[in-house]
């Protein structure tokens, strides 16, 4: 049986802050503090959470844009977090990225042909100049852009078209996994939906695995298989999309979902407003990191950190509420109340 394409095991990335040249750092930003997950071949995993939760740092660690503090990143059975630049090079081809900002992520001094040809040349994928030209033309077909547009410059395209070029550039390397780091966040709502649909189609057509990093749960619902929710450097809930959207098992996920717009007028869901701001990752709260904002926090939460543990098939959460009898668990009570009030299932309106 083949294993997962990507395994991230207890990943930590702590950035030093302050201090002097001789005195060492004054402290650390605990940006990612023990994150583990897997992505199967051809699977989409959405990594979601508020800005500053560490999700982009996870993506950058997988891309080896910096060295990690601890843990392991394993690609197709091979550890890549400790590889030298030479040994990493062939593996870089297998993991590509689409960045958030389509305006700054393309070199303004290169025509689209050269932008797409660069990774093909770098990884030695074309057998001749004609093959290179044909590959570039096919990439334009794949992202639904006209072939003749290869002669144009990035500034001649709209934001959505530039993001299509960014996707084509990622595909040029023939990767197994693409990290989409807030890849649609900077786009207008209608363009956002088109790019999400394109990624979804490509994922099916090419059998790609996607790690889709987003602050917006509404966007990921239609395109992901599983969801990992991050809060202050940790995964607090991980599970199949359907099960997370239908029955969240962490109060933070419940609050995020309550903010997702409901398409049917009148089919309201009670909005949960979280108190205060996300605490600083320099000095995360003791016990459960979410206790300073959790509407259900109790004494144990301030002392003991809940581990991420399996609760039902493939669905894990880090919350002490699941040790309480069902009748005393507010998450279960809210679910029952929502069911009897006939609350609509969560669906982003722009994708219907
Ligand atoms: Fe809230 Fe406590 Fe659960 Fe943390 S462990 S999410 S504070 S109820």
mmCIF file of C-alpha atoms and ligand atoms in Angstrom:
data_model
loop_
_atom_site.group_PDB
_atom_site.id
_atom_site.type_symbol
_atom_site.label_atom_id
_atom_site.label_comp_id
_atom_site.label_asym_id
_atom_site.label_seq_id
_atom_site.Cartn_x
_atom_site.Cartn_y
_atom_site.Cartn_z
ATOM 1 C CA UNK A 1 0.000 0.000 0.000
ATOM 2 C CA UNK A 2 1.426 3.402 -0.912
ATOM 3 C CA UNK A 3 1.784 5.962 1.891
ATOM 4 C CA UNK A 4 0.728 9.619 1.936
ATOM 5 C CA UNK A 5 2.339 12.035 -0.514
ATOM 6 C CA UNK A 6 3.166 14.529 2.231
ATOM 7 C CA UNK A 7 3.639 13.944 5.952
ATOM 8 C CA UNK A 8 4.245 16.785 8.369
ATOM 9 C CA UNK A 9 5.269 15.486 11.789
ATOM 10 C CA UNK A 10 5.320 17.706 14.887
ATOM 11 C CA UNK A 11 6.538 20.674 12.839
ATOM 12 C CA UNK A 12 7.819 23.663 14.814
ATOM 13 C CA UNK A 13 9.044 27.016 13.583
ATOM 14 C CA UNK A 14 10.090 29.523 16.233
ATOM 15 C CA UNK A 15 11.430 32.869 15.001
ATOM 16 C CA UNK A 16 13.877 34.662 17.329
ATOM 17 C CA UNK A 17 12.954 38.230 18.325
ATOM 18 C CA UNK A 18 14.856 41.064 19.997
ATOM 19 C CA UNK A 19 18.152 40.644 21.848
ATOM 20 C CA UNK A 20 21.618 41.710 20.727
ATOM 21 C CA UNK A 21 24.461 40.239 18.712
ATOM 22 C CA UNK A 22 26.155 38.742 21.797
ATOM 23 C CA UNK A 23 23.178 38.196 24.069
ATOM 24 C CA UNK A 24 21.052 35.940 21.831
ATOM 25 C CA UNK A 25 17.337 36.439 21.189
ATOM 26 C CA UNK A 26 15.118 38.060 23.824
ATOM 27 C CA UNK A 27 12.326 35.641 22.976
ATOM 28 C CA UNK A 28 10.682 33.673 20.219
ATOM 29 C CA UNK A 29 7.608 33.959 18.047
ATOM 30 C CA UNK A 30 6.073 30.492 18.311
ATOM 31 C CA UNK A 31 4.641 30.730 14.788
ATOM 32 C CA UNK A 32 4.144 26.985 14.358
ATOM 33 C CA UNK A 33 4.307 24.889 17.492
ATOM 34 C CA UNK A 34 3.835 21.185 16.862
ATOM 35 C CA UNK A 35 1.731 20.642 13.761
ATOM 36 C CA UNK A 36 1.131 17.198 12.230
ATOM 37 C CA UNK A 37 -0.947 16.190 9.196
ATOM 38 C CA UNK A 38 -0.819 14.181 5.997
ATOM 39 C CA UNK A 39 -1.881 14.866 2.423
ATOM 40 C CA UNK A 40 -2.665 11.883 0.183
ATOM 41 C CA UNK A 41 -1.931 11.764 -3.537
ATOM 42 C CA UNK A 42 -4.682 13.637 -5.402
ATOM 43 C CA UNK A 43 -6.185 15.019 -2.186
ATOM 44 C CA UNK A 44 -6.998 18.613 -1.268
ATOM 45 C CA UNK A 45 -6.377 19.605 2.334
ATOM 46 C CA UNK A 46 -7.461 23.099 3.376
ATOM 47 C CA UNK A 47 -5.426 24.741 6.134
ATOM 48 C CA UNK A 48 -7.586 27.512 7.591
ATOM 49 C CA UNK A 49 -7.414 30.038 10.409
ATOM 50 C CA UNK A 50 -7.196 33.752 11.136
ATOM 51 C CA UNK A 51 -4.284 35.811 9.941
ATOM 52 C CA UNK A 52 -1.197 35.152 12.100
ATOM 53 C CA UNK A 53 -2.217 31.597 13.105
ATOM 54 C CA UNK A 54 0.860 30.108 11.400
ATOM 55 C CA UNK A 55 -0.776 28.519 8.353
ATOM 56 C CA UNK A 56 1.411 30.321 5.790
ATOM 57 C CA UNK A 57 4.500 29.477 7.843
ATOM 58 C CA UNK A 58 3.538 25.797 7.534
ATOM 59 C CA UNK A 59 3.272 26.222 3.741
ATOM 60 C CA UNK A 60 6.656 27.947 3.560
ATOM 61 C CA UNK A 61 8.274 25.262 5.725
ATOM 62 C CA UNK A 62 7.018 22.594 3.303
ATOM 63 C CA UNK A 63 8.483 24.602 0.422
ATOM 64 C CA UNK A 64 11.771 24.801 2.366
ATOM 65 C CA UNK A 65 11.835 28.594 2.165
ATOM 66 C CA UNK A 66 13.556 28.458 5.574
ATOM 67 C CA UNK A 67 14.911 25.862 7.992
ATOM 68 C CA UNK A 68 12.473 24.511 10.545
ATOM 69 C CA UNK A 69 13.061 24.498 14.312
ATOM 70 C CA UNK A 70 11.949 20.900 14.903
ATOM 71 C CA UNK A 71 9.857 18.116 13.410
ATOM 72 C CA UNK A 72 9.882 16.478 10.000
ATOM 73 C CA UNK A 73 8.569 17.149 6.514
ATOM 74 C CA UNK A 74 8.383 13.916 4.493
ATOM 75 C CA UNK A 75 7.615 13.845 0.767
ATOM 76 C CA UNK A 76 6.695 10.458 -0.672
ATOM 77 C CA UNK A 77 8.570 8.661 2.102
ATOM 78 C CA UNK A 78 11.687 10.862 1.957
ATOM 79 C CA UNK A 79 12.552 13.462 4.601
ATOM 80 C CA UNK A 80 13.093 16.827 2.920
ATOM 81 C CA UNK A 81 13.501 19.183 5.883
ATOM 82 C CA UNK A 82 17.173 18.251 6.389
ATOM 83 C CA UNK A 83 18.288 17.873 2.754
ATOM 84 C CA UNK A 84 21.110 19.986 1.336
ATOM 85 C CA UNK A 85 20.262 22.377 -1.517
ATOM 86 C CA UNK A 86 21.740 19.939 -4.107
ATOM 87 C CA UNK A 87 19.728 16.963 -2.894
ATOM 88 C CA UNK A 88 16.600 19.072 -2.532
ATOM 89 C CA UNK A 89 16.652 20.324 -6.138
ATOM 90 C CA UNK A 90 14.967 17.349 -7.843
ATOM 91 C CA UNK A 91 12.325 17.295 -5.093
ATOM 92 C CA UNK A 92 11.566 20.991 -5.529
ATOM 93 C CA UNK A 93 10.023 20.097 -8.879
ATOM 94 C CA UNK A 94 7.413 17.977 -7.109
ATOM 95 C CA UNK A 95 6.126 20.743 -4.810
ATOM 96 C CA UNK A 96 5.165 24.064 -6.369
ATOM 97 C CA UNK A 97 3.418 27.161 -5.036
ATOM 98 C CA UNK A 98 0.783 29.686 -6.088
ATOM 99 C CA UNK A 99 1.116 32.888 -4.051
ATOM 100 C CA UNK A 100 -1.587 35.284 -2.923
ATOM 101 C CA UNK A 101 -0.712 38.373 -4.900
ATOM 102 C CA UNK A 102 -0.963 37.870 -8.660
ATOM 103 C CA UNK A 103 0.447 41.383 -9.168
ATOM 104 C CA UNK A 104 3.799 40.922 -7.447
ATOM 105 C CA UNK A 105 4.350 37.192 -7.986
ATOM 106 C CA UNK A 106 5.085 37.478 -11.745
ATOM 107 C CA UNK A 107 8.279 39.071 -13.038
ATOM 108 C CA UNK A 108 7.115 42.253 -14.827
ATOM 109 C CA UNK A 109 10.139 42.132 -17.156
ATOM 110 C CA UNK A 110 9.320 38.705 -18.579
ATOM 111 C CA UNK A 111 6.732 37.860 -21.213
ATOM 112 C CA UNK A 112 4.316 35.076 -20.303
ATOM 113 C CA UNK A 113 6.142 32.674 -22.663
ATOM 114 C CA UNK A 114 9.379 33.125 -20.685
ATOM 115 C CA UNK A 115 7.622 32.932 -17.319
ATOM 116 C CA UNK A 116 6.191 29.537 -18.253
ATOM 117 C CA UNK A 117 9.318 28.310 -20.059
ATOM 118 C CA UNK A 118 11.587 29.008 -17.076
ATOM 119 C CA UNK A 119 10.550 26.068 -14.853
ATOM 120 C CA UNK A 120 10.385 23.732 -17.878
ATOM 121 C CA UNK A 121 14.008 24.622 -18.702
ATOM 122 C CA UNK A 122 15.157 24.591 -15.069
ATOM 123 C CA UNK A 123 13.915 21.056 -14.534
ATOM 124 C CA UNK A 124 15.006 19.843 -18.007
ATOM 125 C CA UNK A 125 11.510 18.741 -18.995
ATOM 126 C CA UNK A 126 11.532 19.700 -22.699
ATOM 127 C CA UNK A 127 13.314 17.529 -25.285
ATOM 128 C CA UNK A 128 13.642 20.318 -27.898
ATOM 129 C CA UNK A 129 12.741 23.938 -28.597
ATOM 130 C CA UNK A 130 9.563 22.786 -30.355
ATOM 131 C CA UNK A 131 8.629 20.639 -27.363
ATOM 132 C CA UNK A 132 9.185 23.640 -25.066
ATOM 133 C CA UNK A 133 6.926 25.796 -27.237
ATOM 134 C CA UNK A 134 4.231 23.109 -27.301
ATOM 135 C CA UNK A 135 4.371 22.662 -23.530
ATOM 136 C CA UNK A 136 3.942 26.414 -23.013
ATOM 137 C CA UNK A 137 0.966 26.467 -25.420
ATOM 138 C CA UNK A 138 -0.651 23.503 -23.635
ATOM 139 C CA UNK A 139 -0.243 25.211 -20.259
ATOM 140 C CA UNK A 140 -2.191 28.175 -21.620
ATOM 141 C CA UNK A 141 -4.962 25.741 -22.707
ATOM 142 C CA UNK A 142 -4.925 24.119 -19.279
ATOM 143 C CA UNK A 143 -5.569 27.393 -17.465
ATOM 144 C CA UNK A 144 -8.116 28.496 -20.084
ATOM 145 C CA UNK A 145 -6.112 31.405 -21.542
ATOM 146 C CA UNK A 146 -5.644 32.009 -25.294
ATOM 147 C CA UNK A 147 -2.362 30.632 -26.686
ATOM 148 C CA UNK A 148 -1.466 33.916 -28.412
ATOM 149 C CA UNK A 149 -1.401 35.670 -25.011
ATOM 150 C CA UNK A 150 2.073 34.150 -24.381
ATOM 151 C CA UNK A 151 3.563 37.175 -26.142
ATOM 152 C CA UNK A 152 2.084 39.630 -23.656
ATOM 153 C CA UNK A 153 3.545 41.116 -20.457
ATOM 154 C CA UNK A 154 2.060 40.481 -16.978
ATOM 155 C CA UNK A 155 0.743 44.063 -16.669
ATOM 156 C CA UNK A 156 -1.508 43.489 -19.694
ATOM 157 C CA UNK A 157 -3.622 40.959 -17.747
ATOM 158 C CA UNK A 158 -6.340 41.320 -15.113
ATOM 159 C CA UNK A 159 -5.817 39.990 -11.568
ATOM 160 C CA UNK A 160 -7.696 36.749 -12.302
ATOM 161 C CA UNK A 161 -5.765 36.174 -15.539
ATOM 162 C CA UNK A 162 -2.465 36.770 -13.742
ATOM 163 C CA UNK A 163 -3.449 34.201 -11.166
ATOM 164 C CA UNK A 164 -4.133 31.756 -14.033
ATOM 165 C CA UNK A 165 -0.587 32.445 -15.258
ATOM 166 C CA UNK A 166 0.690 31.812 -11.713
ATOM 167 C CA UNK A 167 -1.131 28.476 -11.717
ATOM 168 C CA UNK A 168 0.264 27.632 -15.190
ATOM 169 C CA UNK A 169 3.778 28.419 -13.939
ATOM 170 C CA UNK A 170 3.267 26.046 -11.003
ATOM 171 C CA UNK A 171 1.943 23.354 -13.365
ATOM 172 C CA UNK A 172 4.899 23.826 -15.757
ATOM 173 C CA UNK A 173 7.127 21.873 -13.356
ATOM 174 C CA UNK A 174 4.692 18.894 -13.435
ATOM 175 C CA UNK A 175 4.377 18.808 -9.642
ATOM 176 C CA UNK A 176 2.576 16.262 -7.460
ATOM 177 C CA UNK A 177 1.603 18.888 -4.873
ATOM 178 C CA UNK A 178 0.764 22.590 -5.137
ATOM 179 C CA UNK A 179 0.725 24.828 -2.072
ATOM 180 C CA UNK A 180 -1.914 27.512 -2.738
ATOM 181 C CA UNK A 181 -1.059 30.220 -0.208
ATOM 182 C CA UNK A 182 -4.165 32.455 0.028
ATOM 183 C CA UNK A 183 -4.230 32.041 -3.769
ATOM 184 C CA UNK A 184 -7.655 33.644 -4.218
ATOM 185 C CA UNK A 185 -7.761 36.084 -1.290
ATOM 186 C CA UNK A 186 -6.717 39.164 -3.308
ATOM 187 C CA UNK A 187 -9.337 38.591 -6.034
ATOM 188 C CA UNK A 188 -12.872 39.920 -6.513
ATOM 189 C CA UNK A 189 -15.683 37.578 -5.476
ATOM 190 C CA UNK A 190 -16.688 36.459 -9.007
ATOM 191 C CA UNK A 191 -13.047 35.998 -10.114
ATOM 192 C CA UNK A 192 -12.381 34.131 -6.873
ATOM 193 C CA UNK A 193 -15.096 31.624 -7.770
ATOM 194 C CA UNK A 194 -13.621 31.127 -11.265
ATOM 195 C CA UNK A 195 -10.131 30.426 -9.903
ATOM 196 C CA UNK A 196 -11.490 28.072 -7.235
ATOM 197 C CA UNK A 197 -13.416 26.197 -9.942
ATOM 198 C CA UNK A 198 -10.305 26.061 -12.150
ATOM 199 C CA UNK A 199 -8.193 24.652 -9.311
ATOM 200 C CA UNK A 200 -10.892 22.121 -8.577
ATOM 201 C CA UNK A 201 -11.023 21.016 -12.251
ATOM 202 C CA UNK A 202 -7.220 20.801 -12.499
ATOM 203 C CA UNK A 203 -7.039 18.823 -9.309
ATOM 204 C CA UNK A 204 -9.415 16.234 -10.807
ATOM 205 C CA UNK A 205 -7.938 16.265 -14.347
ATOM 206 C CA UNK A 206 -4.294 16.023 -13.293
ATOM 207 C CA UNK A 207 -4.661 14.073 -10.029
ATOM 208 C CA UNK A 208 -2.805 16.809 -8.158
ATOM 209 C CA UNK A 209 -2.640 17.144 -4.412
ATOM 210 C CA UNK A 210 -3.380 20.645 -3.109
ATOM 211 C CA UNK A 211 -2.571 22.236 0.223
ATOM 212 C CA UNK A 212 -5.038 25.130 0.127
ATOM 213 C CA UNK A 213 -4.141 27.760 2.719
ATOM 214 C CA UNK A 214 -6.950 30.234 3.407
ATOM 215 C CA UNK A 215 -8.379 32.450 6.140
ATOM 216 C CA UNK A 216 -11.865 31.902 4.686
ATOM 217 C CA UNK A 217 -13.801 28.707 5.434
ATOM 218 C CA UNK A 218 -16.519 29.677 2.932
ATOM 219 C CA UNK A 219 -14.081 29.409 0.034
ATOM 220 C CA UNK A 220 -12.776 25.978 0.884
ATOM 221 C CA UNK A 221 -16.086 24.167 1.276
ATOM 222 C CA UNK A 222 -16.622 23.328 -2.375
ATOM 223 C CA UNK A 223 -13.096 22.331 -3.223
ATOM 224 C CA UNK A 224 -11.501 20.494 -0.346
ATOM 225 C CA UNK A 225 -11.628 16.914 0.890
ATOM 226 C CA UNK A 226 -10.440 17.611 4.411
ATOM 227 C CA UNK A 227 -9.978 20.686 6.588
ATOM 228 C CA UNK A 228 -7.337 21.469 9.229
ATOM 229 C CA UNK A 229 -8.171 24.459 11.438
ATOM 230 C CA UNK A 230 -5.208 26.295 12.988
ATOM 231 C CA UNK A 231 -5.167 28.609 15.986
ATOM 232 C CA UNK A 232 -2.048 30.269 17.392
ATOM 233 C CA UNK A 233 0.468 27.850 15.896
ATOM 234 C CA UNK A 234 -1.453 24.617 16.448
ATOM 235 C CA UNK A 235 -4.045 22.523 14.646
ATOM 236 C CA UNK A 236 -7.165 22.524 16.822
ATOM 237 C CA UNK A 237 -9.427 20.485 14.537
ATOM 238 C CA UNK A 238 -8.784 18.194 11.575
ATOM 239 C CA UNK A 239 -11.286 16.118 9.673
ATOM 240 C CA UNK A 240 -13.310 15.402 6.548
ATOM 241 C CA UNK A 241 -14.937 18.549 5.162
ATOM 242 C CA UNK A 242 -18.488 17.236 5.467
ATOM 243 C CA UNK A 243 -18.100 16.262 9.057
ATOM 244 C CA UNK A 244 -16.410 19.567 10.042
ATOM 245 C CA UNK A 245 -19.044 21.697 8.289
ATOM 246 C CA UNK A 246 -21.956 19.643 9.642
ATOM 247 C CA UNK A 247 -20.692 19.131 13.179
ATOM 248 C CA UNK A 248 -17.613 21.138 14.253
ATOM 249 C CA UNK A 249 -15.926 19.701 17.325
ATOM 250 C CA UNK A 250 -13.940 22.741 18.422
ATOM 251 C CA UNK A 251 -15.454 26.049 19.613
ATOM 252 C CA UNK A 252 -13.073 27.998 17.353
ATOM 253 C CA UNK A 253 -14.259 26.138 14.233
ATOM 254 C CA UNK A 254 -17.853 26.606 15.384
ATOM 255 C CA UNK A 255 -17.266 30.380 15.611
ATOM 256 C CA UNK A 256 -15.555 30.534 12.190
ATOM 257 C CA UNK A 257 -18.426 28.607 10.607
ATOM 258 C CA UNK A 258 -21.003 30.864 12.224
ATOM 259 C CA UNK A 259 -19.552 33.765 10.188
ATOM 260 C CA UNK A 260 -19.979 31.968 6.838
ATOM 261 C CA UNK A 261 -22.836 33.563 4.860
ATOM 262 C CA UNK A 262 -25.983 31.483 4.381
ATOM 263 C CA UNK A 263 -27.460 31.590 0.846
ATOM 264 C CA UNK A 264 -31.172 31.242 1.697
ATOM 265 C CA UNK A 265 -32.730 34.436 3.092
ATOM 266 C CA UNK A 266 -34.155 33.794 6.541
ATOM 267 C CA UNK A 267 -32.188 30.562 7.042
ATOM 268 C CA UNK A 268 -30.009 32.202 9.648
ATOM 269 C CA UNK A 269 -27.356 30.673 11.810
ATOM 270 C CA UNK A 270 -26.552 32.201 15.163
ATOM 271 C CA UNK A 271 -23.372 34.228 14.804
ATOM 272 C CA UNK A 272 -20.765 33.606 17.497
ATOM 273 C CA UNK A 273 -18.664 36.693 18.123
ATOM 274 C CA UNK A 274 -15.308 35.855 19.674
ATOM 275 C CA UNK A 275 -14.090 38.090 22.486
ATOM 276 C CA UNK A 276 -10.837 40.014 22.140
ATOM 277 C CA UNK A 277 -7.928 39.558 19.776
ATOM 278 C CA UNK A 278 -5.731 36.583 19.026
ATOM 279 C CA UNK A 279 -3.059 36.522 21.786
ATOM 280 C CA UNK A 280 0.567 37.147 20.817
ATOM 281 C CA UNK A 281 2.433 34.068 19.544
ATOM 282 C CA UNK A 282 5.439 35.386 21.520
ATOM 283 C CA UNK A 283 3.663 34.572 24.745
ATOM 284 C CA UNK A 284 0.842 32.112 24.052
ATOM 285 C CA UNK A 285 -1.645 31.501 26.911
ATOM 286 C CA UNK A 286 -1.075 28.568 29.260
ATOM 287 C CA UNK A 287 -3.481 25.630 29.085
ATOM 288 C CA UNK A 288 -5.714 25.721 26.016
ATOM 289 C CA UNK A 289 -4.418 28.507 23.767
ATOM 290 C CA UNK A 290 -7.995 29.413 22.870
ATOM 291 C CA UNK A 291 -9.222 29.823 26.477
ATOM 292 C CA UNK A 292 -8.906 33.640 26.486
ATOM 293 C CA UNK A 293 -11.559 33.847 23.742
ATOM 294 C CA UNK A 294 -13.540 30.656 24.158
ATOM 295 C CA UNK A 295 -17.195 31.148 25.146
ATOM 296 C CA UNK A 296 -17.211 27.738 26.891
ATOM 297 C CA UNK A 297 -13.872 27.901 28.792
ATOM 298 C CA UNK A 298 -13.854 26.321 32.259
ATOM 299 C CA UNK A 299 -11.177 25.918 34.951
ATOM 300 C CA UNK A 300 -9.390 22.944 33.410
ATOM 301 C CA UNK A 301 -8.907 24.899 30.156
ATOM 302 C CA UNK A 302 -6.710 27.479 31.898
ATOM 303 C CA UNK A 303 -4.361 24.840 33.285
ATOM 304 C CA UNK A 304 -4.187 21.871 30.943
ATOM 305 C CA UNK A 305 -3.484 21.985 27.219
ATOM 306 C CA UNK A 306 -5.873 19.669 25.351
ATOM 307 C CA UNK A 307 -4.144 17.346 22.858
ATOM 308 C CA UNK A 308 -5.457 16.908 19.317
ATOM 309 C CA UNK A 309 -7.162 13.512 19.584
ATOM 310 C CA UNK A 310 -9.387 11.372 17.378
ATOM 311 C CA UNK A 311 -13.097 11.618 18.247
ATOM 312 C CA UNK A 312 -14.695 9.814 15.333
ATOM 313 C CA UNK A 313 -13.644 8.403 11.983
ATOM 314 C CA UNK A 314 -10.858 10.646 10.684
ATOM 315 C CA UNK A 315 -12.068 13.609 12.766
ATOM 316 C CA UNK A 316 -9.868 14.977 15.570
ATOM 317 C CA UNK A 317 -10.156 17.996 17.840
ATOM 318 C CA UNK A 318 -8.230 19.506 20.754
ATOM 319 C CA UNK A 319 -10.873 20.418 23.338
ATOM 320 C CA UNK A 320 -11.702 19.319 26.904
ATOM 321 C CA UNK A 321 -15.447 19.614 26.210
ATOM 322 C CA UNK A 322 -15.379 16.115 24.733
ATOM 323 C CA UNK A 323 -14.628 14.662 28.155
ATOM 324 C CA UNK A 324 -17.965 15.986 29.442
ATOM 325 C CA UNK A 325 -21.187 13.971 29.183
ATOM 326 C CA UNK A 326 -22.917 14.663 25.846
ATOM 327 C CA UNK A 327 -25.749 16.563 27.544
ATOM 328 C CA UNK A 328 -23.254 18.999 29.087
ATOM 329 C CA UNK A 329 -21.248 19.594 25.900
ATOM 330 C CA UNK A 330 -22.388 22.976 24.463
ATOM 331 C CA UNK A 331 -21.141 22.061 20.983
ATOM 332 C CA UNK A 332 -23.493 19.072 20.877
ATOM 333 C CA UNK A 333 -26.341 21.136 22.402
ATOM 334 C CA UNK A 334 -25.892 23.914 19.807
ATOM 335 C CA UNK A 335 -25.949 21.360 17.022
ATOM 336 C CA UNK A 336 -29.222 19.893 18.257
ATOM 337 C CA UNK A 337 -30.737 23.372 18.653
ATOM 338 C CA UNK A 338 -29.640 24.356 15.122
ATOM 339 C CA UNK A 339 -31.105 21.138 13.726
ATOM 340 C CA UNK A 340 -34.464 21.659 15.365
ATOM 341 C CA UNK A 341 -34.491 25.326 14.215
ATOM 342 C CA UNK A 342 -33.869 24.107 10.640
ATOM 343 C CA UNK A 343 -30.625 26.038 10.122
ATOM 344 C CA UNK A 344 -29.348 25.816 6.572
ATOM 345 C CA UNK A 345 -26.168 23.919 5.783
ATOM 346 C CA UNK A 346 -23.154 26.132 5.233
ATOM 347 C CA UNK A 347 -22.647 27.010 1.560
ATOM 348 C CA UNK A 348 -20.758 29.912 0.085
ATOM 349 C CA UNK A 349 -23.329 31.795 -2.008
ATOM 350 C CA UNK A 350 -20.977 32.687 -4.871
ATOM 351 C CA UNK A 351 -20.373 29.070 -5.785
ATOM 352 C CA UNK A 352 -23.939 27.849 -5.938
HETATM 353 FE FE1 LIG B 1 -12.653 26.181 24.894
HETATM 354 FE FE2 LIG B 1 -11.687 24.747 26.900
HETATM 355 FE FE3 LIG B 1 -12.225 23.574 24.585
HETATM 356 FE FE4 LIG B 1 -10.166 25.237 24.832
HETATM 357 S S1 LIG B 1 -10.406 23.264 25.842
HETATM 358 S S2 LIG B 1 -11.610 25.182 23.192
HETATM 359 S S3 LIG B 1 -10.975 26.762 26.227
HETATM 360 S S4 LIG B 1 -13.702 24.530 26.007
#
